[in-house]
Amino acid sequence: MAFRALLIDDEPWALEGLQLWIPWESLGFEVCAMCGNGAEGLERMEELQPDLVMVDIQMPIMNGLEMIEEWRRRGNWSTKFIILTGYSDFEFARKALKFKVSGYLLKPLDEEQAESEIRMMGMELMKEQEQLYIGQIALREQEMLTMKQALLGKVLSAEGTQLMQSLSQSAESWIVCLVQVSEKEFGRWSSLASEILNGRDVLYIIRMRNDLVSIVFGDVSPGPRRTSGNFRKQLETLARRLAGFRTYMAIGSTESSLHHISNSRITAEKALLHAFYEAEENSIMDYADIQNHDFQRHNQQVELIERVLGALQLIDYANYQSAVEFIEQSFRQMRVHPDEARKFVIYLLHEIRAYMRAQMAEDSENYRMFEIPELDEALLTLDDLIGMLHSCGRVCFEFLLKESVFEAQGIVQEINDYIHTHYQEGLTIKLLSERFFLHPAYLGQLLIRKNGIGFNELLHNLRVEEACRLLQMNQYKNSEISEKVGYANYHHFLKQFEKRMGMSPNEYKKT
């Protein structure tokens, strides 16, 4: 971006010469305006805030030195001035030094000297701009560090206390929104948050830990202590844009000062826990709505574990399902603390795995199908945990009831239906295994047993079959058909099509 230059001289021909003779653009400047005396120059400087002013000394109404003196008196010390003077005005030029004039040029102007002086001014402005930017970054980093300490309720230094007091004055009230997001998806979340929340002056986004972010918002509007409607709308927009991956957001209490911002963070954490029982992903919890809802302990955990393991021992799938449903209902009704619920279910899954391992021969490799995947426990909801228990149960009883084809067909048919519905998307065996809570290797074996072919072969068959149908319609280009049936790469589509049909798409159209 070019620096702005204002030209002031009472002689029109001199102004015209300054504008035409000097290569302003190549020197990094643009001439924003020209005027003929110091009084008018003051008005234009207030209006345009130029970076550089070239001004003649001798002018009617208000001369150049009087104008510079008044501009400095108003507190504007960053503006660069180059004064234009004749030999008889040299003493005036010397006096200008006390007004921090950056340079002077003698009339008539030497074009080469003038260009050199302006280039030097440009370099000084760039250096000052860089220093200002570095200073702003350093200040922002200090604000973020101090803000994080305040959020954690740590005792601040005298300097930190003073900084928080100063920042507090920039808004009427303060509030914290906590965002829980997977570490793997933090980059995408951060980009979206910066885009949607951009433009807010009183806003801090602070990473508390790998999976937790604090958004500290200052509401500048006076009024009752209530979350700003505009801020809430922005958070809801952010939540909608995050559809497709999991995040949870919670708003804490409103505080009048940053000295008490840790209270807002603590209440936001309490509200965030209640997302565990929410069926809707990316919802926003508000402490004001749930502050009277308390969590409880579940005192029947041992009995529940015995009931689940007993169902496995008796190979009683109905009783297993009933036990899992009771776990869900009782946990939801009692509002068991999320940490306790997660620990219980994960422990139960390990107990089930240990039981299944004991039922297998020592040299059997089938136990791998019961391995529990690495989980981001903090983001698991009750629905997730119950889904894992149901899926684990299906796999366990399918193994235990080797003679029962019905059990195996049930889940495979469900998976086949899903593949037939979503084959045009970027399906992979890994995505399917995550959706149906099955080990990828075991899922692949189930599909081969049911279909006689592997997952990839089935996927390509479905896509090529649909491509043939679209080719017969003769409405789309081959590349468009490739995308419609799920191929991101046209050459990959061509290879699979020719492999199955024995001809190219163009040849197929002619048949």
Short mmCIF file of C-alpha atoms in Angstrom, two decimals:
data_model
loop_
_atom_site.label_atom_id
_atom_site.label_comp_id
_atom_site.label_asym_id
_atom_site.label_seq_id
_atom_site.Cartn_x
_atom_site.Cartn_y
_atom_site.Cartn_z
CA MET A 1 0.00 0.00 0.00
CA ALA A 2 1.41 3.40 -1.04
CA PHE A 3 2.14 6.17 1.44
CA ARG A 4 0.06 9.35 1.11
CA ALA A 5 1.71 12.64 0.11
CA LEU A 6 0.19 16.14 0.41
CA LEU A 7 1.67 19.01 -1.66
CA ILE A 8 1.29 22.63 -0.45
CA ASP A 9 2.53 25.70 -2.39
CA ASP A 10 0.93 29.00 -3.31
CA GLU A 11 2.32 28.83 -6.84
CA PRO A 12 0.16 26.57 -9.09
CA TRP A 13 3.01 25.92 -11.52
CA ALA A 14 5.19 24.70 -8.62
CA LEU A 15 2.47 22.27 -7.51
CA GLU A 16 2.05 21.00 -11.04
CA GLY A 17 5.80 20.52 -11.36
CA LEU A 18 6.01 18.59 -8.09
CA GLN A 19 3.24 16.28 -9.21
CA LEU A 20 4.60 15.67 -12.72
CA TRP A 21 8.37 15.66 -12.32
CA ILE A 22 8.64 13.30 -9.37
CA PRO A 23 7.93 9.57 -9.99
CA TRP A 24 5.72 9.23 -6.93
CA GLU A 25 4.42 5.73 -7.66
CA SER A 26 7.87 4.19 -8.11
CA LEU A 27 8.94 5.83 -4.84
CA GLY A 28 6.04 4.20 -2.99
CA PHE A 29 3.78 7.28 -2.69
CA GLU A 30 0.51 8.59 -4.04
CA VAL A 31 -0.37 12.30 -4.12
CA CYS A 32 -3.61 12.49 -2.13
CA ALA A 33 -4.20 16.26 -2.52
CA MET A 34 -2.69 19.69 -3.32
CA CYS A 35 -3.45 23.09 -1.80
CA GLY A 36 -2.18 26.68 -1.80
CA ASN A 37 -1.67 27.85 1.82
CA GLY A 38 -1.03 26.66 5.36
CA ALA A 39 -4.59 27.13 6.64
CA GLU A 40 -6.00 24.98 3.87
CA GLY A 41 -3.15 22.55 4.43
CA LEU A 42 -4.20 22.06 8.08
CA GLU A 43 -7.72 21.23 6.97
CA ARG A 44 -6.52 18.70 4.40
CA MET A 45 -4.13 17.10 6.88
CA GLU A 46 -6.95 16.63 9.40
CA GLU A 47 -9.09 15.12 6.67
CA LEU A 48 -6.55 12.92 4.85
CA GLN A 49 -3.89 12.16 7.50
CA PRO A 50 -0.99 12.12 4.98
CA ASP A 51 2.30 10.38 5.74
CA LEU A 52 4.43 13.02 3.99
CA VAL A 53 3.81 16.76 3.45
CA MET A 54 5.90 18.86 1.06
CA VAL A 55 5.28 22.52 1.91
CA ASP A 56 6.62 25.89 0.82
CA ILE A 57 7.63 28.30 3.61
CA GLN A 58 6.49 31.60 2.15
CA MET A 59 2.69 31.47 1.57
CA PRO A 60 -0.22 33.83 2.21
CA ILE A 61 -2.73 33.50 5.13
CA MET A 62 -0.52 30.99 7.02
CA ASN A 63 3.06 30.21 6.04
CA GLY A 64 4.60 26.76 6.09
CA LEU A 65 6.38 27.05 9.46
CA GLU A 66 3.25 28.36 11.18
CA MET A 67 1.29 25.44 9.76
CA ILE A 68 3.87 22.88 10.92
CA GLU A 69 4.03 24.46 14.39
CA GLU A 70 0.23 24.26 14.75
CA TRP A 71 0.13 20.66 13.49
CA ARG A 72 2.75 19.62 16.01
CA ARG A 73 0.93 21.52 18.77
CA ARG A 74 -2.09 19.33 18.08
CA GLY A 75 0.00 16.28 18.91
CA ASN A 76 0.70 14.99 15.40
CA TRP A 77 4.38 14.02 15.52
CA SER A 78 4.41 11.09 13.10
CA THR A 79 3.86 13.14 9.93
CA LYS A 80 6.99 13.71 7.83
CA PHE A 81 7.61 17.23 6.48
CA ILE A 82 9.88 18.37 3.66
CA ILE A 83 10.00 22.15 3.40
CA LEU A 84 10.63 23.98 0.12
CA THR A 85 12.68 27.16 0.45
CA GLY A 86 14.67 29.71 -1.51
CA TYR A 87 18.19 30.78 -0.48
CA SER A 88 16.82 33.86 1.29
CA ASP A 89 14.64 31.60 3.44
CA PHE A 90 17.53 29.48 4.72
CA GLU A 91 17.27 30.85 8.26
CA PHE A 92 13.61 29.88 8.32
CA ALA A 93 14.63 26.35 7.37
CA ARG A 94 17.01 26.19 10.30
CA LYS A 95 14.23 27.21 12.68
CA ALA A 96 12.09 24.38 11.32
CA LEU A 97 14.38 21.81 12.93
CA LYS A 98 12.72 22.34 16.32
CA PHE A 99 9.41 21.31 14.72
CA LYS A 100 10.97 17.98 13.70
CA VAL A 101 11.01 18.73 9.99
CA SER A 102 12.46 15.73 8.18
CA GLY A 103 14.21 17.56 5.34
CA TYR A 104 14.30 20.59 3.11
CA LEU A 105 14.81 21.28 -0.58
CA LEU A 106 16.07 24.48 -2.14
CA LYS A 107 14.19 26.21 -4.93
CA PRO A 108 14.39 25.86 -7.85
CA LEU A 109 14.15 22.14 -7.20
CA ASP A 110 16.80 19.73 -8.38
CA GLU A 111 14.76 16.74 -9.58
CA GLU A 112 17.41 14.17 -8.67
CA GLN A 113 17.88 15.64 -5.19
CA ALA A 114 14.13 15.84 -4.63
CA GLU A 115 13.68 12.21 -5.69
CA SER A 116 16.50 11.12 -3.35
CA GLU A 117 14.97 13.02 -0.41
CA ILE A 118 11.53 11.54 -0.98
CA ARG A 119 12.98 8.04 -1.35
CA MET A 120 14.72 8.48 1.99
CA MET A 121 11.42 9.61 3.55
CA GLY A 122 9.78 6.47 2.17
CA MET A 123 12.46 4.28 3.71
CA GLU A 124 12.04 6.01 7.08
CA LEU A 125 8.27 5.56 6.92
CA MET A 126 8.66 1.86 6.09
CA LYS A 127 11.05 1.37 8.99
CA GLU A 128 8.70 3.16 11.39
CA GLN A 129 5.78 1.12 10.08
CA GLU A 130 7.70 -2.12 10.69
CA GLN A 131 8.67 -1.01 14.19
CA LEU A 132 5.06 -0.07 14.91
CA TYR A 133 3.87 -3.46 13.65
CA ILE A 134 6.45 -5.31 15.74
CA GLY A 135 5.46 -3.24 18.75
CA GLN A 136 1.79 -3.99 18.21
CA ILE A 137 2.52 -7.73 17.92
CA ALA A 138 4.60 -7.65 21.11
CA LEU A 139 1.86 -5.77 22.94
CA ARG A 140 -0.79 -8.18 21.69
CA GLU A 141 1.32 -11.15 22.79
CA GLN A 142 1.70 -9.61 26.23
CA GLU A 143 -2.06 -9.01 26.40
CA MET A 144 -2.77 -12.62 25.38
CA LEU A 145 -0.32 -14.03 27.93
CA THR A 146 -1.69 -11.87 30.74
CA MET A 147 -5.26 -12.66 29.68
CA LYS A 148 -4.54 -16.40 29.85
CA GLN A 149 -3.10 -16.00 33.34
CA ALA A 150 -6.20 -14.04 34.37
CA LEU A 151 -8.48 -16.72 32.88
CA LEU A 152 -6.68 -19.38 34.93
CA GLY A 153 -7.11 -17.28 38.07
CA LYS A 154 -3.38 -16.84 38.61
CA VAL A 155 -1.98 -13.95 40.67
CA LEU A 156 -0.83 -11.26 38.26
CA SER A 157 2.26 -9.09 38.57
CA ALA A 158 1.83 -5.37 39.17
CA GLU A 159 2.42 -4.80 35.46
CA GLY A 160 -0.13 -7.49 34.54
CA THR A 161 -2.71 -6.06 36.94
CA GLN A 162 -2.24 -2.62 35.41
CA LEU A 163 -2.59 -4.05 31.90
CA MET A 164 -5.84 -5.87 32.80
CA GLN A 165 -7.18 -2.68 34.38
CA SER A 166 -6.39 -0.75 31.21
CA LEU A 167 -7.97 -3.40 28.95
CA SER A 168 -11.07 -3.57 31.15
CA GLN A 169 -11.84 0.04 30.34
CA SER A 170 -12.23 -0.79 26.65
CA ALA A 171 -15.60 -2.53 27.22
CA GLU A 172 -18.63 -2.31 29.49
CA SER A 173 -18.67 -6.03 30.30
CA TRP A 174 -16.73 -9.20 29.55
CA ILE A 175 -17.69 -12.78 28.85
CA VAL A 176 -15.91 -16.04 28.01
CA CYS A 177 -16.98 -18.59 25.42
CA LEU A 178 -15.13 -21.90 25.73
CA VAL A 179 -14.74 -24.02 22.60
CA GLN A 180 -13.81 -27.68 22.78
CA VAL A 181 -12.37 -28.89 19.50
CA SER A 182 -10.27 -31.84 18.42
CA GLU A 183 -6.55 -31.09 18.26
CA LYS A 184 -6.50 -32.45 14.70
CA GLU A 185 -9.21 -30.01 13.63
CA PHE A 186 -7.91 -26.95 15.48
CA GLY A 187 -6.34 -25.45 12.35
CA ARG A 188 -9.60 -25.48 10.43
CA TRP A 189 -11.52 -24.17 13.44
CA SER A 190 -9.01 -21.36 13.91
CA SER A 191 -9.34 -20.26 10.26
CA LEU A 192 -13.15 -20.20 10.41
CA ALA A 193 -13.16 -18.40 13.76
CA SER A 194 -10.79 -15.72 12.46
CA GLU A 195 -12.96 -15.25 9.38
CA ILE A 196 -16.31 -15.04 11.19
CA LEU A 197 -15.21 -13.14 14.30
CA ASN A 198 -12.91 -10.79 12.35
CA GLY A 199 -13.52 -7.08 12.80
CA ARG A 200 -14.16 -7.17 16.53
CA ASP A 201 -11.71 -4.88 18.34
CA VAL A 202 -12.39 -6.21 21.83
CA LEU A 203 -11.93 -9.91 21.28
CA TYR A 204 -9.23 -12.38 22.31
CA ILE A 205 -8.90 -15.99 21.12
CA ILE A 206 -6.64 -17.90 23.51
CA ARG A 207 -5.68 -21.56 23.31
CA MET A 208 -5.92 -22.94 26.84
CA ARG A 209 -4.80 -26.46 25.92
CA ASN A 210 -4.65 -28.60 22.78
CA ASP A 211 -8.41 -29.23 22.70
CA LEU A 212 -9.77 -26.12 24.46
CA VAL A 213 -9.96 -22.50 23.32
CA SER A 214 -11.22 -19.41 25.16
CA ILE A 215 -12.89 -16.59 23.28
CA VAL A 216 -12.87 -13.51 25.53
CA PHE A 217 -15.38 -10.97 24.32
CA GLY A 218 -15.76 -7.37 25.48
CA ASP A 219 -19.21 -5.85 25.02
CA VAL A 220 -18.89 -2.12 24.42
CA SER A 221 -22.64 -1.48 24.49
CA PRO A 222 -24.08 -0.28 27.82
CA GLY A 223 -27.06 -2.05 29.31
CA PRO A 224 -28.02 -5.11 31.33
CA ARG A 225 -25.38 -7.77 31.88
CA ARG A 226 -26.44 -10.18 29.18
CA THR A 227 -24.50 -11.83 26.39
CA SER A 228 -24.34 -9.48 23.42
CA GLY A 229 -26.91 -10.53 20.85
CA ASN A 230 -24.49 -9.80 18.04
CA PHE A 231 -21.77 -11.93 19.63
CA ARG A 232 -24.27 -14.76 20.12
CA LYS A 233 -25.27 -14.56 16.46
CA GLN A 234 -21.62 -14.73 15.40
CA LEU A 235 -21.09 -17.80 17.55
CA GLU A 236 -24.18 -19.43 16.02
CA THR A 237 -22.84 -18.64 12.55
CA LEU A 238 -19.53 -20.20 13.54
CA ALA A 239 -21.35 -23.30 14.84
CA ARG A 240 -23.22 -23.71 11.54
CA ARG A 241 -20.01 -23.35 9.54
CA LEU A 242 -18.45 -26.06 11.69
CA ALA A 243 -20.96 -28.65 10.52
CA GLY A 244 -19.04 -31.72 9.48
CA PHE A 245 -16.72 -31.96 12.44
CA ARG A 246 -17.34 -31.84 16.15
CA THR A 247 -16.99 -28.88 18.46
CA TYR A 248 -18.77 -27.82 21.63
CA MET A 249 -19.22 -24.24 22.79
CA ALA A 250 -20.31 -22.83 26.13
CA ILE A 251 -20.85 -19.27 27.37
CA GLY A 252 -20.00 -18.33 30.95
CA SER A 253 -21.21 -15.60 33.26
CA THR A 254 -20.89 -11.93 32.34
CA GLU A 255 -18.34 -9.96 34.34
CA SER A 256 -17.91 -6.20 34.68
CA SER A 257 -14.11 -6.35 34.83
CA LEU A 258 -11.30 -8.52 33.50
CA HIS A 259 -10.10 -8.88 37.08
CA HIS A 260 -12.96 -11.39 37.50
CA ILE A 261 -12.72 -13.01 34.07
CA SER A 262 -11.73 -16.35 35.63
CA ASN A 263 -15.30 -16.56 37.02
CA SER A 264 -16.65 -16.45 33.46
CA ARG A 265 -14.18 -19.16 32.41
CA ILE A 266 -15.13 -21.40 35.35
CA THR A 267 -18.86 -21.05 34.68
CA ALA A 268 -18.29 -21.68 30.97
CA GLU A 269 -16.49 -24.91 31.87
CA LYS A 270 -19.46 -25.97 33.96
CA ALA A 271 -21.81 -25.24 31.08
CA LEU A 272 -19.54 -27.07 28.64
CA LEU A 273 -19.93 -30.30 30.60
CA HIS A 274 -23.64 -30.36 29.77
CA ALA A 275 -22.85 -30.70 26.04
CA PHE A 276 -22.22 -34.37 26.92
CA TYR A 277 -25.99 -34.94 26.98
CA GLU A 278 -26.86 -32.82 23.94
CA ALA A 279 -27.98 -34.73 20.86
CA GLU A 280 -27.34 -31.77 18.54
CA GLU A 281 -23.71 -31.27 17.54
CA ASN A 282 -22.14 -27.78 17.61
CA SER A 283 -24.81 -26.47 19.98
CA ILE A 284 -24.01 -23.55 22.29
CA MET A 285 -24.50 -24.08 26.01
CA ASP A 286 -25.21 -21.03 28.19
CA TYR A 287 -24.43 -21.04 31.89
CA ALA A 288 -27.44 -18.82 32.52
CA ASP A 289 -29.69 -21.65 31.31
CA ILE A 290 -28.11 -24.59 33.19
CA GLN A 291 -26.61 -23.06 36.34
CA ASN A 292 -29.17 -24.88 38.53
CA HIS A 293 -28.62 -28.31 36.91
CA ASP A 294 -26.30 -30.48 38.99
CA PHE A 295 -24.58 -33.75 38.12
CA GLN A 296 -24.97 -36.88 40.24
CA ARG A 297 -23.10 -40.11 40.93
CA HIS A 298 -24.32 -43.50 39.72
CA ASN A 299 -24.23 -46.10 42.49
CA GLN A 300 -25.03 -49.22 40.43
CA GLN A 301 -21.93 -49.41 38.25
CA VAL A 302 -20.74 -52.78 39.59
CA GLU A 303 -24.17 -54.33 39.00
CA LEU A 304 -24.26 -52.94 35.46
CA ILE A 305 -20.87 -54.42 34.61
CA GLU A 306 -21.95 -57.81 35.97
CA ARG A 307 -25.17 -57.66 33.94
CA VAL A 308 -23.33 -56.88 30.68
CA LEU A 309 -20.68 -59.57 31.21
CA GLY A 310 -23.39 -62.03 32.28
CA ALA A 311 -25.21 -61.45 29.00
CA LEU A 312 -22.00 -62.30 27.14
CA GLN A 313 -21.51 -65.45 29.18
CA LEU A 314 -25.07 -66.59 28.44
CA ILE A 315 -24.82 -65.40 24.82
CA ASP A 316 -28.00 -63.44 25.51
CA TYR A 317 -27.96 -60.60 23.00
CA ALA A 318 -31.39 -59.31 24.01
CA ASN A 319 -30.29 -58.96 27.63
CA TYR A 320 -27.10 -57.21 26.50
CA GLN A 321 -29.10 -54.67 24.49
CA SER A 322 -31.47 -54.18 27.41
CA ALA A 323 -28.52 -53.53 29.74
CA VAL A 324 -27.03 -50.94 27.39
CA GLU A 325 -30.40 -49.20 27.04
CA PHE A 326 -30.70 -49.12 30.84
CA ILE A 327 -27.23 -47.56 31.09
CA GLU A 328 -28.30 -44.82 28.69
CA GLN A 329 -31.63 -44.15 30.39
CA SER A 330 -30.28 -44.14 33.93
CA PHE A 331 -27.24 -42.01 33.10
CA ARG A 332 -29.38 -39.50 31.24
CA GLN A 333 -32.08 -39.39 33.91
CA MET A 334 -29.62 -39.03 36.80
CA ARG A 335 -27.39 -36.65 34.82
CA VAL A 336 -24.24 -38.56 35.74
CA HIS A 337 -21.09 -36.42 35.58
CA PRO A 338 -19.55 -36.75 32.06
CA ASP A 339 -16.10 -37.71 33.36
CA GLU A 340 -17.61 -40.51 35.44
CA ALA A 341 -19.76 -41.71 32.54
CA ARG A 342 -16.82 -41.78 30.11
CA LYS A 343 -14.57 -43.64 32.55
CA PHE A 344 -17.29 -46.19 33.26
CA VAL A 345 -18.08 -46.98 29.61
CA ILE A 346 -14.43 -47.14 28.54
CA TYR A 347 -13.67 -49.41 31.51
CA LEU A 348 -16.64 -51.57 30.52
CA LEU A 349 -15.34 -51.81 26.94
CA HIS A 350 -11.98 -52.99 28.27
CA GLU A 351 -13.73 -55.61 30.42
CA ILE A 352 -15.68 -56.84 27.39
CA ARG A 353 -12.46 -57.05 25.37
CA ALA A 354 -10.75 -58.98 28.16
CA TYR A 355 -13.68 -61.42 28.31
CA MET A 356 -13.67 -61.96 24.54
CA ARG A 357 -9.89 -62.44 24.55
CA ALA A 358 -10.35 -65.21 27.13
CA GLN A 359 -12.80 -67.04 24.84
CA MET A 360 -10.25 -67.37 22.05
CA ALA A 361 -7.38 -69.73 21.52
CA GLU A 362 -4.02 -68.44 22.70
CA ASP A 363 -2.66 -68.27 19.15
CA SER A 364 -5.78 -66.60 17.74
CA GLU A 365 -5.43 -63.24 16.02
CA ASN A 366 -9.18 -62.56 16.12
CA TYR A 367 -8.85 -60.67 19.39
CA ARG A 368 -7.60 -57.71 17.36
CA MET A 369 -11.16 -57.08 16.19
CA PHE A 370 -12.02 -56.12 19.77
CA GLU A 371 -9.26 -53.54 20.16
CA ILE A 372 -10.51 -50.19 21.39
CA PRO A 373 -9.43 -47.36 19.06
CA GLU A 374 -7.63 -44.28 20.31
CA LEU A 375 -10.33 -41.91 21.47
CA ASP A 376 -10.55 -38.19 22.04
CA GLU A 377 -12.42 -38.77 25.29
CA ALA A 378 -13.20 -35.12 25.99
CA LEU A 379 -15.34 -34.93 22.82
CA LEU A 380 -17.29 -38.15 23.40
CA THR A 381 -20.97 -37.66 24.18
CA LEU A 382 -23.33 -40.10 25.86
CA ASP A 383 -24.75 -40.97 22.43
CA ASP A 384 -21.22 -41.85 21.25
CA LEU A 385 -20.56 -44.09 24.23
CA ILE A 386 -23.86 -45.91 23.93
CA GLY A 387 -23.26 -46.31 20.19
CA MET A 388 -19.87 -47.86 20.94
CA LEU A 389 -21.44 -50.32 23.39
CA HIS A 390 -24.10 -51.32 20.85
CA SER A 391 -21.53 -51.76 18.08
CA CYS A 392 -19.19 -53.66 20.34
CA GLY A 393 -22.09 -55.91 21.34
CA ARG A 394 -22.95 -56.67 17.73
CA VAL A 395 -19.38 -57.71 17.00
CA CYS A 396 -19.05 -59.77 20.17
CA PHE A 397 -22.27 -61.69 19.71
CA GLU A 398 -21.56 -62.22 16.04
CA PHE A 399 -18.33 -63.90 17.06
CA LEU A 400 -19.92 -65.85 19.89
CA LEU A 401 -22.79 -67.04 17.68
CA LYS A 402 -20.62 -68.40 14.89
CA GLU A 403 -23.39 -70.66 13.72
CA SER A 404 -25.88 -67.83 13.50
CA VAL A 405 -25.68 -66.23 10.08
CA PHE A 406 -28.51 -63.90 10.98
CA GLU A 407 -26.46 -61.83 13.40
CA ALA A 408 -23.67 -61.31 10.90
CA GLN A 409 -26.06 -60.40 8.11
CA GLY A 410 -27.77 -57.74 10.17
CA ILE A 411 -24.88 -55.32 10.49
CA VAL A 412 -23.44 -56.14 7.05
CA GLN A 413 -26.76 -55.40 5.40
CA GLU A 414 -26.85 -52.06 7.22
CA ILE A 415 -23.34 -51.28 5.98
CA ASN A 416 -24.20 -52.37 2.41
CA ASP A 417 -27.24 -50.10 2.44
CA TYR A 418 -25.05 -47.22 3.54
CA ILE A 419 -22.51 -47.91 0.77
CA HIS A 420 -25.23 -48.04 -1.88
CA THR A 421 -26.57 -44.71 -0.65
CA HIS A 422 -23.25 -42.88 -0.25
CA TYR A 423 -20.95 -44.43 -2.89
CA GLN A 424 -20.79 -41.08 -4.73
CA GLU A 425 -19.01 -39.54 -1.72
CA GLY A 426 -15.42 -39.97 -0.56
CA LEU A 427 -16.06 -43.29 1.17
CA THR A 428 -13.16 -45.27 2.63
CA ILE A 429 -13.04 -48.41 4.75
CA LYS A 430 -11.68 -46.25 7.58
CA LEU A 431 -14.68 -43.88 7.46
CA LEU A 432 -17.07 -46.84 7.45
CA SER A 433 -15.29 -48.46 10.39
CA GLU A 434 -15.55 -45.23 12.39
CA ARG A 435 -19.22 -44.81 11.56
CA PHE A 436 -20.17 -48.37 12.55
CA PHE A 437 -17.58 -48.65 15.36
CA LEU A 438 -15.91 -51.70 13.80
CA HIS A 439 -12.26 -52.52 13.27
CA PRO A 440 -11.35 -51.81 9.60
CA ALA A 441 -9.86 -55.28 9.04
CA TYR A 442 -12.89 -57.02 10.52
CA LEU A 443 -15.28 -54.81 8.56
CA GLY A 444 -13.46 -55.74 5.35
CA GLN A 445 -13.80 -59.45 6.17
CA LEU A 446 -17.54 -59.08 6.82
CA LEU A 447 -18.08 -57.39 3.45
CA ILE A 448 -16.12 -60.06 1.56
CA ARG A 449 -18.09 -62.82 3.30
CA LYS A 450 -21.40 -61.14 2.49
CA ASN A 451 -20.71 -59.78 -1.01
CA GLY A 452 -18.01 -62.08 -2.35
CA ILE A 453 -15.89 -59.03 -3.21
CA GLY A 454 -13.97 -56.47 -1.20
CA PHE A 455 -15.06 -52.95 -0.31
CA ASN A 456 -13.06 -51.16 -3.03
CA GLU A 457 -14.30 -53.51 -5.73
CA LEU A 458 -17.91 -52.96 -4.66
CA LEU A 459 -17.41 -49.19 -4.59
CA HIS A 460 -15.95 -49.08 -8.11
CA ASN A 461 -18.69 -51.37 -9.44
CA LEU A 462 -21.42 -49.10 -8.12
CA ARG A 463 -19.75 -46.00 -9.50
CA VAL A 464 -19.16 -47.46 -12.95
CA GLU A 465 -22.73 -48.77 -13.06
CA GLU A 466 -24.04 -45.27 -12.34
CA ALA A 467 -21.63 -43.81 -14.89
CA CYS A 468 -23.05 -46.12 -17.57
CA ARG A 469 -26.54 -44.91 -16.77
CA LEU A 470 -25.48 -41.26 -17.04
CA LEU A 471 -23.56 -41.88 -20.28
CA GLN A 472 -26.70 -43.32 -21.86
CA MET A 473 -28.54 -40.10 -21.03
CA ASN A 474 -25.94 -38.20 -23.10
CA GLN A 475 -26.43 -35.02 -21.02
CA TYR A 476 -23.07 -34.66 -19.32
CA LYS A 477 -19.42 -34.46 -20.22
CA ASN A 478 -17.29 -37.43 -19.24
CA SER A 479 -15.44 -35.32 -16.64
CA GLU A 480 -18.76 -34.24 -15.11
CA ILE A 481 -19.92 -37.84 -14.87
CA SER A 482 -16.62 -38.75 -13.22
CA GLU A 483 -17.23 -36.18 -10.49
CA LYS A 484 -20.90 -37.09 -10.10
CA VAL A 485 -20.18 -40.75 -9.38
CA GLY A 486 -17.49 -39.93 -6.82
CA TYR A 487 -14.11 -39.78 -8.58
CA ALA A 488 -11.87 -36.83 -7.76
CA ASN A 489 -9.44 -37.84 -10.52
CA TYR A 490 -10.71 -38.37 -14.08
CA HIS A 491 -7.85 -40.71 -15.03
CA HIS A 492 -8.75 -42.92 -12.10
CA PHE A 493 -12.35 -43.02 -13.34
CA LEU A 494 -11.19 -43.84 -16.87
CA LYS A 495 -9.00 -46.69 -15.61
CA GLN A 496 -11.80 -48.26 -13.54
CA PHE A 497 -14.38 -47.83 -16.31
CA GLU A 498 -12.22 -49.48 -18.98
CA LYS A 499 -11.28 -52.26 -16.58
CA ARG A 500 -14.93 -53.20 -16.01
CA MET A 501 -16.51 -52.35 -19.35
CA GLY A 502 -13.65 -53.24 -21.69
CA MET A 503 -14.04 -49.94 -23.52
CA SER A 504 -13.72 -46.20 -22.98
CA PRO A 505 -16.70 -43.99 -21.98
CA ASN A 506 -16.80 -42.50 -25.50
CA GLU A 507 -16.93 -45.97 -27.03
CA TYR A 508 -19.68 -46.94 -24.60
CA LYS A 509 -21.79 -43.96 -25.73
CA LYS A 510 -21.74 -45.32 -29.27
CA THR A 511 -22.97 -48.78 -28.33
#
